[in-house]
Each structure stands twice: as structure tokens, then as C-alpha cells.
Amino acid sequence: MATTKTPAQTDTVQESALNELFIDELKDIYWAEKHLAKALPKMAKAATSDKLRTAIENHLAETENHVTRLEAAFESINEKAVAVKCEAMAGLLKEGDEIVAETEKGSITRDAGIISAAQKIEHYEIASYGTLKTLASVLGYQEAAELLDSTLQEEKNADSLLTKIAESGINQSSKTEKK
Ligand SMILES: [Fe+2]
Ligand SMILES: [Fe+2]
């Protein structure tokens, strides 16, 4: 009969493999948020409609706060805030740049493309913060869990606002726009 080997147990949560995973993921999203904050002004500038530009600018202010919250989360568990390259966010940002490069300046189609890129980013953040918040709770990091949850709610709001903007006419108007 096959037996499952039980990994060695640690005395404290801080020594656990799950704790290491949590910190690694925190470093990953810290890099992601910092780079997103640098990329959002460019994305806002490329947007055609005022509604989309304003939404992106507002989310830039929130994103800067996400960076600060992550620093507070690191501090709450006595860890140094370190950013480690997040390949997923790097790829998503590159895709956003490509969409802007491939669409006409001043077109509504460009807005539809920017919304698509921005929502992929938000979904990545929602997945990341959902996991991080759960891990923080499991590890007993209450303060970090609360900080991560506040950001998670803002990511969800940003995502639904983008859906609303898309449905408020951008998708409809871009349907008949020439190539
Ligand atoms: Fe964020
Ligand atoms: Fe976000």
C-alpha cells in the first residue's frame, strides 16, 4: 500500500513553508503594484474618452495606496518590503502597450482595447489579493489580512467600473469604427 510521507512539522508559523509562500507572493504583488503605478499614467493618456481616462487616473491614486498598504503588511509581519519581478504583470503590461501601439489614436476601438488590458490586470490582482488574504488569515496575520482585503475590494470595484464604462457605449460605438 502506498503511503503518503508527512513533511516535517515546524514549531512556529514563521518557520513554515506556507509562510515562505505567503512572503514570496507578497513580494510578487509588491513588484506588480509598483510597476502598474508607473504604467497607468501612460494608459490614461492613451485613452480616448474622458470617462475612461478619469477612471484610470482614479485607480492610479488607489494603486499608489496599494503599494503603501503592502509596505504596511510587510511591516506588520516584521518583514522587509522587497519587490521581486512578477512575470505575469510584466506580460500584462506589455500586452497593454501593444494594444495602444496597434490601435488608432483618438479611436473608441483603442478604448475598448485599453479596457480589455486593464480588466486582465484587475483580474490578476483580484486573484492575487484573494489568495494573499486567505493565506494571511490561515497564518494568523490579522492586520495583514485586513490590509489585503481593503485592496481586494478596491480591485473589484475598479473591475466593475471598467465593465460599466465598456457597456455604457464604448463597445457599441467601436463596433462600427473603421479599421
Ligand atoms: Fe492594485
Ligand atoms: Fe488594480
mmCIF file of C-alpha atoms and ligand atoms in Angstrom:
data_model
loop_
_atom_site.group_PDB
_atom_site.id
_atom_site.type_symbol
_atom_site.label_atom_id
_atom_site.label_comp_id
_atom_site.label_asym_id
_atom_site.label_seq_id
_atom_site.Cartn_x
_atom_site.Cartn_y
_atom_site.Cartn_z
ATOM 1 C CA MET A 1 0.000 0.000 0.000
ATOM 2 C CA ALA A 2 1.303 3.452 -0.917
ATOM 3 C CA THR A 3 1.954 5.723 1.976
ATOM 4 C CA THR A 4 1.989 9.494 1.914
ATOM 5 C CA LYS A 5 5.002 10.976 3.577
ATOM 6 C CA THR A 6 4.096 13.709 6.005
ATOM 7 C CA PRO A 7 6.520 16.651 5.800
ATOM 8 C CA ALA A 8 8.385 17.567 8.945
ATOM 9 C CA GLN A 9 6.407 19.863 11.218
ATOM 10 C CA THR A 10 7.699 23.231 12.382
ATOM 11 C CA ASP A 11 7.331 24.731 15.828
ATOM 12 C CA THR A 12 6.241 28.154 14.655
ATOM 13 C CA VAL A 13 4.208 29.559 11.793
ATOM 14 C CA GLN A 14 7.179 31.764 10.829
ATOM 15 C CA GLU A 15 9.239 28.677 10.002
ATOM 16 C CA SER A 16 6.537 27.066 7.865
ATOM 17 C CA ALA A 17 6.649 26.539 4.120
ATOM 18 C CA LEU A 18 3.279 28.276 3.850
ATOM 19 C CA ASN A 19 4.742 31.359 5.493
ATOM 20 C CA GLU A 20 7.518 31.377 2.916
ATOM 21 C CA LEU A 21 4.968 31.036 0.119
ATOM 22 C CA PHE A 22 2.966 33.935 1.564
ATOM 23 C CA ILE A 23 6.018 36.214 1.718
ATOM 24 C CA ASP A 24 7.071 35.245 -1.816
ATOM 25 C CA GLU A 25 3.613 36.120 -3.144
ATOM 26 C CA LEU A 26 3.645 39.383 -1.224
ATOM 27 C CA LYS A 27 6.964 40.307 -2.887
ATOM 28 C CA ASP A 28 5.494 39.426 -6.265
ATOM 29 C CA ILE A 29 2.405 41.636 -5.940
ATOM 30 C CA TYR A 30 4.559 44.424 -4.461
ATOM 31 C CA TRP A 31 6.583 44.486 -7.697
ATOM 32 C CA ALA A 32 3.362 44.257 -9.726
ATOM 33 C CA GLU A 33 1.720 47.248 -7.988
ATOM 34 C CA LYS A 34 4.849 49.402 -8.199
ATOM 35 C CA HIS A 35 5.175 48.801 -11.922
ATOM 36 C CA LEU A 36 1.467 49.221 -12.521
ATOM 37 C CA ALA A 37 1.635 52.637 -10.829
ATOM 38 C CA LYS A 38 4.336 53.607 -13.331
ATOM 39 C CA ALA A 39 2.355 52.312 -16.326
ATOM 40 C CA LEU A 40 -1.111 53.721 -15.533
ATOM 41 C CA PRO A 41 -0.385 57.398 -16.415
ATOM 42 C CA LYS A 42 0.627 56.291 -19.914
ATOM 43 C CA MET A 43 -2.533 54.206 -20.222
ATOM 44 C CA ALA A 44 -4.690 57.135 -19.060
ATOM 45 C CA LYS A 45 -3.020 59.444 -21.563
ATOM 46 C CA ALA A 46 -3.706 56.995 -24.393
ATOM 47 C CA ALA A 47 -7.426 56.739 -23.580
ATOM 48 C CA THR A 48 -9.874 58.472 -25.903
ATOM 49 C CA SER A 49 -12.925 59.004 -23.699
ATOM 50 C CA ASP A 50 -12.875 61.254 -20.635
ATOM 51 C CA LYS A 51 -14.771 58.640 -18.657
ATOM 52 C CA LEU A 52 -12.096 56.006 -19.181
ATOM 53 C CA ARG A 53 -9.236 58.458 -18.597
ATOM 54 C CA THR A 54 -10.768 59.603 -15.298
ATOM 55 C CA ALA A 55 -11.375 56.021 -14.179
ATOM 56 C CA ILE A 56 -7.738 55.113 -14.851
ATOM 57 C CA GLU A 57 -6.463 58.247 -13.107
ATOM 58 C CA ASN A 58 -8.600 57.490 -10.061
ATOM 59 C CA HIS A 59 -7.321 53.947 -9.978
ATOM 60 C CA LEU A 60 -3.762 55.268 -10.184
ATOM 61 C CA ALA A 61 -4.308 57.063 -6.869
ATOM 62 C CA GLU A 62 -5.698 53.818 -5.411
ATOM 63 C CA THR A 63 -2.800 51.829 -6.836
ATOM 64 C CA GLU A 64 -0.278 54.112 -5.119
ATOM 65 C CA ASN A 65 -2.142 53.385 -1.913
ATOM 66 C CA HIS A 66 -1.961 49.635 -2.647
ATOM 67 C CA VAL A 67 1.830 49.971 -2.652
ATOM 68 C CA THR A 68 1.687 51.729 0.732
ATOM 69 C CA ARG A 69 -0.682 49.089 2.149
ATOM 70 C CA LEU A 70 1.676 46.324 1.048
ATOM 71 C CA GLU A 71 4.528 48.088 2.864
ATOM 72 C CA ALA A 72 2.318 48.166 5.963
ATOM 73 C CA ALA A 73 1.526 44.466 5.512
ATOM 74 C CA PHE A 74 5.246 43.623 5.326
ATOM 75 C CA GLU A 75 5.867 45.695 8.434
ATOM 76 C CA SER A 76 3.014 44.034 10.322
ATOM 77 C CA ILE A 77 4.776 40.670 9.990
ATOM 78 C CA ASN A 78 8.262 42.110 10.600
ATOM 79 C CA GLU A 79 9.433 41.528 7.056
ATOM 80 C CA LYS A 80 11.352 43.949 4.878
ATOM 81 C CA ALA A 81 9.336 45.179 1.867
ATOM 82 C CA VAL A 82 11.115 43.660 -1.107
ATOM 83 C CA ALA A 83 9.885 43.612 -4.717
ATOM 84 C CA VAL A 84 10.562 40.540 -6.810
ATOM 85 C CA LYS A 85 9.782 40.660 -10.509
ATOM 86 C CA CYS A 86 6.279 39.480 -11.315
ATOM 87 C CA GLU A 87 6.447 37.942 -14.788
ATOM 88 C CA ALA A 88 2.658 37.886 -15.060
ATOM 89 C CA MET A 89 2.274 41.647 -14.508
ATOM 90 C CA ALA A 90 5.248 42.348 -16.790
ATOM 91 C CA GLY A 91 3.455 40.359 -19.515
ATOM 92 C CA LEU A 92 0.089 42.028 -18.915
ATOM 93 C CA LEU A 93 1.665 45.493 -19.099
ATOM 94 C CA LYS A 94 3.464 44.565 -22.314
ATOM 95 C CA GLU A 95 0.166 43.411 -23.774
ATOM 96 C CA GLY A 96 -1.393 46.759 -22.826
ATOM 97 C CA ASP A 97 1.427 48.621 -24.610
ATOM 98 C CA GLU A 98 0.892 46.507 -27.706
ATOM 99 C CA ILE A 99 -2.833 47.275 -27.783
ATOM 100 C CA VAL A 100 -2.117 51.004 -27.664
ATOM 101 C CA ALA A 101 0.510 50.650 -30.400
ATOM 102 C CA GLU A 102 -1.835 48.686 -32.633
ATOM 103 C CA THR A 103 -4.907 50.931 -32.346
ATOM 104 C CA GLU A 104 -5.593 54.357 -33.813
ATOM 105 C CA LYS A 105 -5.020 57.397 -31.581
ATOM 106 C CA GLY A 106 -8.348 59.018 -30.674
ATOM 107 C CA SER A 107 -10.394 55.947 -31.578
ATOM 108 C CA ILE A 108 -13.045 54.288 -29.455
ATOM 109 C CA THR A 109 -11.600 50.945 -30.510
ATOM 110 C CA ARG A 110 -8.451 51.909 -28.615
ATOM 111 C CA ASP A 111 -10.588 52.437 -25.506
ATOM 112 C CA ALA A 112 -12.154 49.010 -25.942
ATOM 113 C CA GLY A 113 -8.618 47.591 -26.131
ATOM 114 C CA ILE A 114 -7.413 49.525 -23.089
ATOM 115 C CA ILE A 115 -10.418 48.300 -21.099
ATOM 116 C CA SER A 116 -9.608 44.733 -22.096
ATOM 117 C CA ALA A 117 -5.975 45.109 -20.981
ATOM 118 C CA ALA A 118 -6.958 46.898 -17.766
ATOM 119 C CA GLN A 119 -9.513 44.237 -16.842
ATOM 120 C CA LYS A 120 -6.961 41.462 -17.338
ATOM 121 C CA ILE A 121 -4.735 43.342 -14.900
ATOM 122 C CA GLU A 122 -7.567 43.780 -12.382
ATOM 123 C CA HIS A 123 -8.453 40.101 -12.580
ATOM 124 C CA TYR A 124 -4.855 39.177 -11.896
ATOM 125 C CA GLU A 125 -4.851 41.473 -8.881
ATOM 126 C CA ILE A 126 -8.197 40.128 -7.633
ATOM 127 C CA ALA A 127 -6.870 36.555 -7.809
ATOM 128 C CA SER A 128 -3.628 37.547 -6.081
ATOM 129 C CA TYR A 129 -5.229 39.502 -3.237
ATOM 130 C CA GLY A 130 -7.894 36.837 -2.727
ATOM 131 C CA THR A 131 -5.178 34.241 -2.180
ATOM 132 C CA LEU A 132 -2.981 36.538 -0.100
ATOM 133 C CA LYS A 133 -5.837 37.490 2.184
ATOM 134 C CA THR A 134 -6.720 33.833 2.770
ATOM 135 C CA LEU A 135 -3.096 32.888 3.430
ATOM 136 C CA ALA A 136 -2.715 35.795 5.865
ATOM 137 C CA SER A 137 -5.782 34.598 7.791
ATOM 138 C CA VAL A 138 -4.591 30.996 7.872
ATOM 139 C CA LEU A 139 -1.196 32.133 9.155
ATOM 140 C CA GLY A 140 -2.844 34.285 11.838
ATOM 141 C CA TYR A 141 -1.727 37.618 10.376
ATOM 142 C CA GLN A 142 -4.906 39.535 11.148
ATOM 143 C CA GLU A 143 -3.602 43.026 10.389
ATOM 144 C CA ALA A 144 -2.135 41.939 7.053
ATOM 145 C CA ALA A 145 -5.386 40.128 6.172
ATOM 146 C CA GLU A 146 -7.371 43.319 6.753
ATOM 147 C CA LEU A 147 -4.990 45.440 4.669
ATOM 148 C CA LEU A 148 -5.094 42.923 1.832
ATOM 149 C CA ASP A 149 -8.874 42.762 1.979
ATOM 150 C CA SER A 150 -9.200 46.564 1.674
ATOM 151 C CA THR A 151 -7.175 46.461 -1.516
ATOM 152 C CA LEU A 152 -9.102 43.445 -2.797
ATOM 153 C CA GLN A 153 -12.357 45.407 -2.521
ATOM 154 C CA GLU A 154 -10.875 48.338 -4.482
ATOM 155 C CA GLU A 155 -9.657 45.995 -7.236
ATOM 156 C CA LYS A 156 -13.152 44.519 -7.505
ATOM 157 C CA ASN A 157 -14.685 47.999 -7.719
ATOM 158 C CA ALA A 158 -12.196 49.055 -10.391
ATOM 159 C CA ASP A 159 -13.057 45.964 -12.410
ATOM 160 C CA SER A 160 -16.818 46.539 -12.265
ATOM 161 C CA LEU A 161 -16.384 50.221 -13.134
ATOM 162 C CA LEU A 162 -14.468 49.184 -16.263
ATOM 163 C CA THR A 163 -17.324 46.843 -17.206
ATOM 164 C CA LYS A 164 -19.789 49.693 -16.751
ATOM 165 C CA ILE A 165 -17.728 52.031 -18.945
ATOM 166 C CA ALA A 166 -17.447 49.367 -21.649
ATOM 167 C CA GLU A 167 -21.163 48.728 -21.556
ATOM 168 C CA SER A 168 -22.049 52.437 -21.474
ATOM 169 C CA GLY A 169 -21.297 52.826 -25.159
ATOM 170 C CA ILE A 170 -17.651 52.085 -25.933
ATOM 171 C CA ASN A 171 -18.294 48.577 -27.175
ATOM 172 C CA GLN A 172 -21.309 49.771 -29.128
ATOM 173 C CA SER A 173 -19.577 52.752 -30.794
ATOM 174 C CA SER A 174 -16.396 50.858 -31.591
ATOM 175 C CA LYS A 175 -18.419 48.172 -33.403
ATOM 176 C CA THR A 176 -18.805 50.333 -36.486
ATOM 177 C CA GLU A 177 -15.466 52.149 -36.378
ATOM 178 C CA LYS A 178 -13.298 51.683 -39.464
ATOM 179 C CA LYS A 179 -10.030 49.714 -39.350
HETATM 180 FE FE FE B 1 -3.749 47.304 -7.072
HETATM 181 FE FE FE B 2 -5.927 47.446 -9.710
#
